[in-house]
Amino acid sequence: MNKQSTVEIESAAHVLKLLGDKTRLTMMKLLQANECCVCEFVEIFEISQPAVSQHVRKLRDGGLVKETRRGQWIHYSINEESQHYELVQQLLHYLPGQEKHLEELQSKGLRIICK
Amino acid sequence: MNKQSTVEIESAAHVLKLLGDKTRLTMMKLLQANECCVCEFVEIFEISQPAVSQHVRKLRDGGLVKETRRGQWIHYSINEESQHYELVQQLLHYLPGQEKHLEELQSKGLRIICK
DNA sequence: TTATCATATAACAATTTACTTATATAAGCA
DNA sequence: TGCTTATATAAGTAAATTGTTATATGATAA
């Protein structure tokens, strides 16, 4: 049994709802190992750029990710200060790595653009 | 790092969506420690009986709980055979116990009816 | 400054969700 | 048998979600 603090059920439900979407869950798993920018997500998920922005905004509003502007690009990464960081990490461990998506980008030469 | 098998991201997202609702998440936390029947949930959540039935059906369809008929009552409990059992248990550990709801029922004398 | 690129926001539409009330089913009991 | 109780299903509805296209913002580069 781990030592772990509890969180309110309502706030946990909110986090789980955020993660209960295939696109956002895959984003989080990707971010667990890599910073990503919006343009990469657009390529990976094959949805419009606004759709990606709306997903990352939800994750940001929920405190799960943070953004860092690098010139004209905005990179997203896991927010380790989140109240739910530990819970989310535990959860993500159960998911298979999503590096295949990044490798596919690389092979298309699309990973370089925001570097 | 725990030894743990991974599950498909799509199927994990589905489970997390089921848990991403305050009512269902509280139900699961209650079930972690107790069997409950529909009539108890009706009292606890102050929603209609059909609303409760619809929530437990979603949890059952997702394989997270199982039902046992006991006379005219149907008792629900955690399905330990679920592919997502381990993930769900880990998750529930982060939540505070919900026994207060059962104690409240008891004090109203409503816990006895389905025994 | 103006053009371009990355991202965000606004407005809208289709779909899904979470309730409700009304009704059906299934077990227990007089 | 017929009545009551527990639960499920059906049908309808309001609100939330997730996408779209159009447009705004903000940084860079000519």
CSV table of C-alpha atoms in Angstrom, one decimal, chain A:
chain,number,residue,atom,x,y,z
A,1,MET,CA,0.0,0.0,0.0
A,2,ASN,CA,1.4,3.4,-1.0
A,3,LYS,CA,1.5,6.4,1.2
A,4,GLN,CA,-0.7,8.8,-0.6
A,5,SER,CA,-2.9,11.8,0.2
A,6,THR,CA,-6.5,11.8,-0.9
A,7,VAL,CA,-8.2,14.3,-3.0
A,8,GLU,CA,-11.8,15.4,-3.0
A,9,ILE,CA,-14.0,13.1,-5.0
A,10,GLU,CA,-15.5,15.9,-7.0
A,11,SER,CA,-12.1,17.2,-8.1
A,12,ALA,CA,-11.0,13.7,-8.9
A,13,ALA,CA,-14.0,13.1,-11.0
A,14,HIS,CA,-13.2,16.3,-12.9
A,15,VAL,CA,-9.7,15.1,-13.6
A,16,LEU,CA,-10.9,11.7,-14.7
A,17,LYS,CA,-13.4,13.3,-17.0
A,18,LEU,CA,-10.5,15.2,-18.6
A,19,LEU,CA,-8.6,11.9,-19.1
A,20,GLY,CA,-11.7,10.1,-20.2
A,21,ASP,CA,-11.2,11.2,-23.8
A,22,LYS,CA,-9.0,9.2,-26.1
A,23,THR,CA,-7.3,12.3,-27.6
A,24,ARG,CA,-6.5,14.0,-24.3
A,25,LEU,CA,-5.4,10.7,-22.7
A,26,THR,CA,-3.0,10.0,-25.5
A,27,MET,CA,-1.7,13.6,-25.2
A,28,MET,CA,-1.0,13.1,-21.6
A,29,LYS,CA,0.8,9.8,-22.2
A,30,LEU,CA,2.9,11.5,-24.9
A,31,LEU,CA,3.7,14.4,-22.5
A,32,GLN,CA,4.7,12.0,-19.8
A,33,ALA,CA,7.9,11.4,-21.8
A,34,ASN,CA,8.2,14.4,-24.1
A,35,GLU,CA,7.3,18.1,-24.4
A,36,CYS,CA,5.0,18.6,-27.4
A,37,CYS,CA,3.8,21.7,-29.2
A,38,VAL,CA,0.4,22.2,-30.7
A,39,CYS,CA,1.5,21.7,-34.3
A,40,GLU,CA,2.8,18.2,-33.4
A,41,PHE,CA,-0.5,17.3,-31.9
A,42,VAL,CA,-2.3,18.5,-35.0
A,43,GLU,CA,-0.2,16.2,-37.1
A,44,ILE,CA,-0.6,13.3,-34.7
A,45,PHE,CA,-4.3,13.4,-34.1
A,46,GLU,CA,-5.5,14.5,-37.5
A,47,ILE,CA,-7.9,17.0,-36.1
A,48,SER,CA,-8.0,20.7,-36.7
A,49,GLN,CA,-5.6,23.1,-34.9
A,50,PRO,CA,-8.5,24.7,-33.0
A,51,ALA,CA,-9.6,21.3,-31.8
A,52,VAL,CA,-6.2,20.6,-30.4
A,53,SER,CA,-6.1,24.1,-28.8
A,54,GLN,CA,-9.4,23.4,-27.1
A,55,HIS,CA,-8.1,20.0,-25.8
A,56,VAL,CA,-4.9,21.4,-24.4
A,57,ARG,CA,-6.8,24.3,-22.9
A,58,LYS,CA,-9.0,21.9,-20.9
A,59,LEU,CA,-5.9,20.1,-19.7
A,60,ARG,CA,-4.3,23.4,-18.7
A,61,ASP,CA,-7.4,24.7,-17.0
A,62,GLY,CA,-7.5,21.5,-15.1
A,63,GLY,CA,-3.9,22.1,-14.0
A,64,LEU,CA,-2.6,18.9,-15.6
A,65,VAL,CA,-0.3,20.5,-18.0
A,66,LYS,CA,1.6,23.8,-18.3
A,67,GLU,CA,2.7,25.8,-21.3
A,68,THR,CA,6.0,27.4,-22.1
A,69,ARG,CA,6.3,29.8,-25.0
A,70,ARG,CA,9.4,29.3,-27.1
A,71,GLY,CA,9.3,32.0,-29.7
A,72,GLN,CA,6.3,31.5,-31.8
A,73,TRP,CA,5.7,28.0,-30.5
A,74,ILE,CA,4.1,27.0,-27.3
A,75,HIS,CA,5.3,23.8,-25.8
A,76,TYR,CA,3.1,21.8,-23.4
A,77,SER,CA,4.4,19.6,-20.6
A,78,ILE,CA,3.1,17.8,-17.5
A,79,ASN,CA,2.6,20.1,-14.6
A,80,GLU,CA,4.4,18.4,-11.8
A,81,GLU,CA,2.9,20.8,-9.3
A,82,SER,CA,-0.6,19.6,-9.9
A,83,GLN,CA,-2.5,18.4,-6.9
A,84,HIS,CA,-3.3,15.4,-9.0
A,85,TYR,CA,0.2,14.7,-10.4
A,86,GLU,CA,0.7,11.5,-8.4
A,87,LEU,CA,-2.7,10.0,-9.3
A,88,VAL,CA,-2.2,10.9,-13.0
A,89,GLN,CA,1.2,9.4,-13.1
A,90,GLN,CA,0.0,6.1,-11.6
A,91,LEU,CA,-2.7,6.1,-14.1
A,92,LEU,CA,-0.5,6.7,-17.1
A,93,HIS,CA,1.7,3.8,-16.1
A,94,TYR,CA,-1.0,1.5,-17.2
A,95,LEU,CA,-0.9,2.8,-20.7
A,96,PRO,CA,1.4,1.7,-23.5
A,97,GLY,CA,3.9,4.3,-24.7
A,98,GLN,CA,2.8,6.4,-27.5
A,99,GLU,CA,6.2,7.1,-29.0
A,100,LYS,CA,5.1,5.5,-32.3
A,101,HIS,CA,3.3,8.7,-33.0
A,102,LEU,CA,6.4,10.8,-32.6
A,103,GLU,CA,8.5,8.4,-34.6
A,104,GLU,CA,6.0,8.7,-37.4
A,105,LEU,CA,6.3,12.5,-37.3
A,106,GLN,CA,10.0,12.1,-37.4
A,107,SER,CA,9.9,9.9,-40.5
A,108,LYS,CA,7.7,12.5,-42.1
A,109,GLY,CA,10.2,15.2,-41.2
A,110,LEU,CA,7.5,17.0,-39.2
A,111,ARG,CA,9.2,16.9,-35.8
A,112,ILE,CA,11.9,19.3,-36.7
A,113,ILE,CA,9.8,22.3,-37.5
A,114,CYS,CA,9.2,23.5,-33.9
A,115,LYS,CA,12.8,23.0,-32.7
